[in-house]
JSON list of C-alpha atoms in Angstrom, two decimals:
[
{"chain": "A", "resi": 208, "resn": "MET", "atom": "CA", "xyz": [-0.88, -9.75, -7.27]},
{"chain": "A", "resi": 209, "resn": "GLY", "atom": "CA", "xyz": [1.07, -7.10, -5.40]},
{"chain": "A", "resi": 210, "resn": "ALA", "atom": "CA", "xyz": [0.79, -6.52, -1.67]},
{"chain": "A", "resi": 211, "resn": "ILE", "atom": "CA", "xyz": [-1.21, -3.32, -2.14]},
{"chain": "A", "resi": 212, "resn": "HIS", "atom": "CA", "xyz": [-3.70, -5.00, -4.46]},
{"chain": "A", "resi": 213, "resn": "ALA", "atom": "CA", "xyz": [-4.08, -7.93, -2.07]},
{"chain": "A", "resi": 214, "resn": "LYS", "atom": "CA", "xyz": [-4.64, -5.55, 0.85]},
{"chain": "A", "resi": 215, "resn": "ILE", "atom": "CA", "xyz": [-7.30, -3.66, -1.12]},
{"chain": "A", "resi": 216, "resn": "LYS", "atom": "CA", "xyz": [-9.14, -6.91, -1.82]},
{"chain": "A", "resi": 217, "resn": "LYS", "atom": "CA", "xyz": [-8.81, -8.10, 1.79]},
{"chain": "A", "resi": 218, "resn": "VAL", "atom": "CA", "xyz": [-10.12, -4.79, 3.20]},
{"chain": "A", "resi": 219, "resn": "ARG", "atom": "CA", "xyz": [-13.04, -4.77, 0.73]},
{"chain": "A", "resi": 220, "resn": "GLU", "atom": "CA", "xyz": [-14.01, -8.31, 1.70]},
{"chain": "A", "resi": 221, "resn": "ALA", "atom": "CA", "xyz": [-13.62, -7.60, 5.43]},
{"chain": "A", "resi": 222, "resn": "SER", "atom": "CA", "xyz": [-15.82, -4.52, 5.04]},
{"chain": "A", "resi": 223, "resn": "GLY", "atom": "CA", "xyz": [-18.55, -6.63, 3.48]},
{"chain": "A", "resi": 224, "resn": "TYR", "atom": "CA", "xyz": [-18.57, -4.75, 0.18]},
{"chain": "A", "resi": 225, "resn": "THR", "atom": "CA", "xyz": [-19.03, -6.51, -3.13]},
{"chain": "A", "resi": 226, "resn": "GLN", "atom": "CA", "xyz": [-16.84, -5.65, -6.08]},
{"chain": "A", "resi": 227, "resn": "ALA", "atom": "CA", "xyz": [-19.87, -4.04, -7.73]},
{"chain": "A", "resi": 228, "resn": "GLU", "atom": "CA", "xyz": [-20.53, -1.81, -4.71]},
{"chain": "A", "resi": 229, "resn": "ILE", "atom": "CA", "xyz": [-16.97, -0.51, -4.63]},
{"chain": "A", "resi": 230, "resn": "ALA", "atom": "CA", "xyz": [-16.91, -0.03, -8.40]},
{"chain": "A", "resi": 231, "resn": "ASN", "atom": "CA", "xyz": [-20.15, 1.95, -8.13]},
{"chain": "A", "resi": 232, "resn": "LYS", "atom": "CA", "xyz": [-18.75, 4.16, -5.35]},
{"chain": "A", "resi": 233, "resn": "LEU", "atom": "CA", "xyz": [-15.67, 4.87, -7.49]},
{"chain": "A", "resi": 234, "resn": "ASN", "atom": "CA", "xyz": [-17.77, 5.40, -10.64]},
{"chain": "A", "resi": 235, "resn": "ILE", "atom": "CA", "xyz": [-15.90, 2.69, -12.54]},
{"chain": "A", "resi": 236, "resn": "HIS", "atom": "CA", "xyz": [-16.93, -0.58, -14.17]},
{"chain": "A", "resi": 237, "resn": "VAL", "atom": "CA", "xyz": [-16.77, -3.80, -12.15]},
{"chain": "A", "resi": 238, "resn": "LYS", "atom": "CA", "xyz": [-14.22, -5.20, -14.61]},
{"chain": "A", "resi": 239, "resn": "THR", "atom": "CA", "xyz": [-12.01, -2.17, -13.94]},
{"chain": "A", "resi": 240, "resn": "TRP", "atom": "CA", "xyz": [-12.25, -2.85, -10.21]},
{"chain": "A", "resi": 241, "resn": "GLN", "atom": "CA", "xyz": [-11.44, -6.52, -10.75]},
{"chain": "A", "resi": 242, "resn": "LYS", "atom": "CA", "xyz": [-8.30, -5.51, -12.64]},
{"chain": "A", "resi": 243, "resn": "ILE", "atom": "CA", "xyz": [-7.31, -3.33, -9.68]},
{"chain": "A", "resi": 244, "resn": "GLU", "atom": "CA", "xyz": [-7.78, -6.18, -7.19]},
{"chain": "A", "resi": 245, "resn": "ASN", "atom": "CA", "xyz": [-5.93, -8.62, -9.43]},
{"chain": "A", "resi": 246, "resn": "GLY", "atom": "CA", "xyz": [-2.94, -6.29, -9.74]},
{"chain": "A", "resi": 247, "resn": "ILE", "atom": "CA", "xyz": [-3.39, -5.74, -13.47]},
{"chain": "A", "resi": 248, "resn": "THR", "atom": "CA", "xyz": [-4.10, -2.02, -13.20]},
{"chain": "A", "resi": 249, "resn": "ARG", "atom": "CA", "xyz": [-1.40, 0.30, -11.94]},
{"chain": "A", "resi": 250, "resn": "LEU", "atom": "CA", "xyz": [-2.55, 2.59, -9.19]},
{"chain": "A", "resi": 251, "resn": "ASP", "atom": "CA", "xyz": [-1.59, 6.22, -9.07]},
{"chain": "A", "resi": 252, "resn": "ILE", "atom": "CA", "xyz": [-1.64, 8.16, -5.82]},
{"chain": "A", "resi": 253, "resn": "ASP", "atom": "CA", "xyz": [-4.98, 9.80, -6.64]},
{"chain": "A", "resi": 254, "resn": "ARG", "atom": "CA", "xyz": [-6.68, 6.44, -7.23]},
{"chain": "A", "resi": 255, "resn": "LEU", "atom": "CA", "xyz": [-5.16, 5.11, -3.98]},
{"chain": "A", "resi": 256, "resn": "ARG", "atom": "CA", "xyz": [-6.65, 8.11, -2.15]},
{"chain": "A", "resi": 257, "resn": "GLU", "atom": "CA", "xyz": [-10.08, 7.43, -3.68]},
{"chain": "A", "resi": 258, "resn": "ILE", "atom": "CA", "xyz": [-9.92, 3.75, -2.75]},
{"chain": "A", "resi": 259, "resn": "SER", "atom": "CA", "xyz": [-8.76, 4.50, 0.79]},
{"chain": "A", "resi": 260, "resn": "ASN", "atom": "CA", "xyz": [-11.64, 6.97, 1.21]},
{"chain": "A", "resi": 261, "resn": "VAL", "atom": "CA", "xyz": [-14.24, 4.50, -0.06]},
{"chain": "A", "resi": 262, "resn": "LEU", "atom": "CA", "xyz": [-12.85, 1.69, 2.11]},
{"chain": "A", "resi": 263, "resn": "GLU", "atom": "CA", "xyz": [-12.51, 4.11, 5.03]},
{"chain": "A", "resi": 264, "resn": "ILE", "atom": "CA", "xyz": [-8.89, 3.15, 5.65]},
{"chain": "A", "resi": 265, "resn": "PRO", "atom": "CA", "xyz": [-5.89, 5.50, 5.81]},
{"chain": "A", "resi": 266, "resn": "ILE", "atom": "CA", "xyz": [-3.86, 5.44, 2.61]},
{"chain": "A", "resi": 267, "resn": "GLU", "atom": "CA", "xyz": [-0.80, 4.57, 4.70]},
{"chain": "A", "resi": 268, "resn": "ASP", "atom": "CA", "xyz": [-2.48, 1.32, 5.70]},
{"chain": "A", "resi": 269, "resn": "LEU", "atom": "CA", "xyz": [-2.89, 0.41, 2.03]},
{"chain": "A", "resi": 270, "resn": "ILE", "atom": "CA", "xyz": [0.71, 1.29, 1.26]},
{"chain": "A", "resi": 271, "resn": "ASN", "atom": "CA", "xyz": [1.94, -0.60, 4.33]},
{"chain": "A", "resi": 272, "resn": "ALA", "atom": "CA", "xyz": [0.00, -3.61, 3.16]},
{"chain": "A", "resi": 273, "resn": "GLU", "atom": "CA", "xyz": [2.20, -6.19, 4.85]},
{"chain": "A", "resi": 274, "resn": "ASP", "atom": "CA", "xyz": [4.82, -6.10, 7.54]},
{"chain": "A", "resi": 275, "resn": "ASN", "atom": "CA", "xyz": [7.39, -7.31, 5.02]},
{"chain": "A", "resi": 276, "resn": "VAL", "atom": "CA", "xyz": [6.62, -4.81, 2.26]},
{"chain": "A", "resi": 277, "resn": "TYR", "atom": "CA", "xyz": [9.77, -3.28, 0.86]},
{"chain": "A", "resi": 278, "resn": "ILE", "atom": "CA", "xyz": [9.44, 0.38, 0.06]},
{"chain": "A", "resi": 279, "resn": "GLY", "atom": "CA", "xyz": [12.13, 1.75, -2.21]},
{"chain": "A", "resi": 280, "resn": "GLU", "atom": "CA", "xyz": [13.13, 5.32, -2.68]},
{"chain": "A", "resi": 281, "resn": "ILE", "atom": "CA", "xyz": [11.26, 7.60, -5.03]},
{"chain": "A", "resi": 282, "resn": "LYS", "atom": "CA", "xyz": [12.80, 7.51, -8.51]},
{"chain": "A", "resi": 283, "resn": "ASP", "atom": "CA", "xyz": [11.44, 8.83, -11.77]},
{"chain": "A", "resi": 284, "resn": "ASN", "atom": "CA", "xyz": [8.17, 9.84, -10.12]},
{"chain": "A", "resi": 285, "resn": "ARG", "atom": "CA", "xyz": [7.50, 6.21, -9.06]},
{"chain": "A", "resi": 286, "resn": "VAL", "atom": "CA", "xyz": [7.56, 4.38, -5.76]},
{"chain": "A", "resi": 287, "resn": "GLY", "atom": "CA", "xyz": [8.13, 0.61, -5.70]},
{"chain": "A", "resi": 288, "resn": "PHE", "atom": "CA", "xyz": [6.28, -1.75, -3.40]},
{"chain": "A", "resi": 289, "resn": "ASN", "atom": "CA", "xyz": [7.22, -5.43, -3.80]},
{"chain": "A", "resi": 290, "resn": "ASN", "atom": "CA", "xyz": [5.93, -6.41, -7.25]},
{"chain": "A", "resi": 291, "resn": "ALA", "atom": "CA", "xyz": [3.46, -3.55, -7.51]},
{"chain": "A", "resi": 292, "resn": "SER", "atom": "CA", "xyz": [4.24, -0.01, -8.43]},
{"chain": "A", "resi": 293, "resn": "VAL", "atom": "CA", "xyz": [2.44, 3.23, -7.84]},
{"chain": "A", "resi": 294, "resn": "THR", "atom": "CA", "xyz": [2.93, 6.12, -10.19]},
{"chain": "A", "resi": 295, "resn": "ILE", "atom": "CA", "xyz": [2.81, 9.50, -8.54]},
{"chain": "A", "resi": 296, "resn": "ASN", "atom": "CA", "xyz": [1.43, 12.16, -10.84]},
{"chain": "A", "resi": 297, "resn": "GLU", "atom": "CA", "xyz": [2.24, 15.82, -10.37]},
{"chain": "A", "resi": 298, "resn": "THR", "atom": "CA", "xyz": [3.36, 15.56, -6.79]},
{"chain": "A", "resi": 299, "resn": "SER", "atom": "CA", "xyz": [4.14, 18.73, -5.02]},
{"chain": "A", "resi": 300, "resn": "GLU", "atom": "CA", "xyz": [7.38, 19.21, -3.17]},
{"chain": "A", "resi": 301, "resn": "THR", "atom": "CA", "xyz": [5.45, 18.84, 0.08]},
{"chain": "A", "resi": 302, "resn": "GLU", "atom": "CA", "xyz": [3.91, 15.52, -0.99]},
{"chain": "A", "resi": 303, "resn": "SER", "atom": "CA", "xyz": [7.29, 14.21, -2.12]},
{"chain": "A", "resi": 304, "resn": "SER", "atom": "CA", "xyz": [8.82, 15.28, 1.17]},
{"chain": "A", "resi": 305, "resn": "LEU", "atom": "CA", "xyz": [6.06, 13.57, 3.15]},
{"chain": "A", "resi": 306, "resn": "LEU", "atom": "CA", "xyz": [6.42, 10.40, 1.10]},
{"chain": "A", "resi": 307, "resn": "ASN", "atom": "CA", "xyz": [10.17, 10.38, 1.66]},
{"chain": "A", "resi": 308, "resn": "GLU", "atom": "CA", "xyz": [9.58, 10.80, 5.40]},
{"chain": "A", "resi": 309, "resn": "LEU", "atom": "CA", "xyz": [7.08, 7.93, 5.33]},
{"chain": "A", "resi": 310, "resn": "ILE", "atom": "CA", "xyz": [9.62, 5.73, 3.56]},
{"chain": "A", "resi": 311, "resn": "LYS", "atom": "CA", "xyz": [12.34, 6.68, 6.02]},
{"chain": "A", "resi": 312, "resn": "GLU", "atom": "CA", "xyz": [10.05, 5.95, 8.96]},
{"chain": "A", "resi": 313, "resn": "LYS", "atom": "CA", "xyz": [8.98, 2.59, 7.52]},
{"chain": "A", "resi": 314, "resn": "ASN", "atom": "CA", "xyz": [12.62, 1.58, 6.94]},
{"chain": "A", "resi": 315, "resn": "GLN", "atom": "CA", "xyz": [13.45, 2.51, 10.54]},
{"chain": "A", "resi": 316, "resn": "ILE", "atom": "CA", "xyz": [10.55, 0.40, 11.81]},
{"chain": "A", "resi": 317, "resn": "ILE", "atom": "CA", "xyz": [11.67, -2.54, 9.69]},
{"chain": "A", "resi": 318, "resn": "ALA", "atom": "CA", "xyz": [15.23, -2.23, 10.98]},
{"chain": "A", "resi": 319, "resn": "LEU", "atom": "CA", "xyz": [14.01, -2.07, 14.58]},
{"chain": "A", "resi": 320, "resn": "GLN", "atom": "CA", "xyz": [11.72, -5.07, 14.13]},
{"chain": "A", "resi": 321, "resn": "SER", "atom": "CA", "xyz": [14.53, -7.05, 12.51]},
{"chain": "A", "resi": 322, "resn": "LYS", "atom": "CA", "xyz": [16.77, -6.25, 15.48]},
{"chain": "A", "resi": 323, "resn": "LEU", "atom": "CA", "xyz": [14.07, -7.31, 17.94]},
{"chain": "A", "resi": 324, "resn": "ILE", "atom": "CA", "xyz": [13.51, -10.56, 16.07]},
{"chain": "A", "resi": 325, "resn": "ALA", "atom": "CA", "xyz": [17.24, -11.31, 16.17]},
{"chain": "A", "resi": 326, "resn": "GLN", "atom": "CA", "xyz": [17.30, -10.65, 19.92]},
{"chain": "A", "resi": 327, "resn": "LEU", "atom": "CA", "xyz": [14.30, -12.92, 20.49]},
{"chain": "A", "resi": 328, "resn": "GLU", "atom": "CA", "xyz": [15.84, -15.67, 18.38]},
{"chain": "A", "resi": 329, "resn": "GLU", "atom": "CA", "xyz": [19.03, -15.41, 20.43]},
{"chain": "A", "resi": 330, "resn": "LYS", "atom": "CA", "xyz": [17.04, -15.71, 23.69]},
{"chain": "A", "resi": 331, "resn": "LEU", "atom": "CA", "xyz": [15.23, -18.73, 22.34]},
{"chain": "A", "resi": 332, "resn": "LYS", "atom": "CA", "xyz": [18.56, -20.40, 21.50]},
{"chain": "A", "resi": 333, "resn": "GLN", "atom": "CA", "xyz": [19.77, -19.78, 25.04]},
{"chain": "A", "resi": 334, "resn": "SER", "atom": "CA", "xyz": [16.64, -21.37, 26.55]}
]
């Protein structure tokens, strides 16, 4: 199961929704929802938006499912997240630009956090 799929399941459970309730809100079968949570179904950006709206969570929080999620660059209309992938259908130039900015920002945050961790580890060694 990919990080995004795991996050979706975790948020659903934390919100107190059953799989059937979410499936009903999305107008899909429960088995379809189960495939989403289990990482079997690929999620396109439109489906991610629908899920984030139903779960009342910003789509960015689903994409940034874990602190250690690796976000690759956009290639061939796809964005890679750990073992999961999201296919972006008919993205406008503006959406692509925003996604690229999000990726750049996430990479900067990861680099900064890695630097802070290294500094903290060094201080711990000196103690």
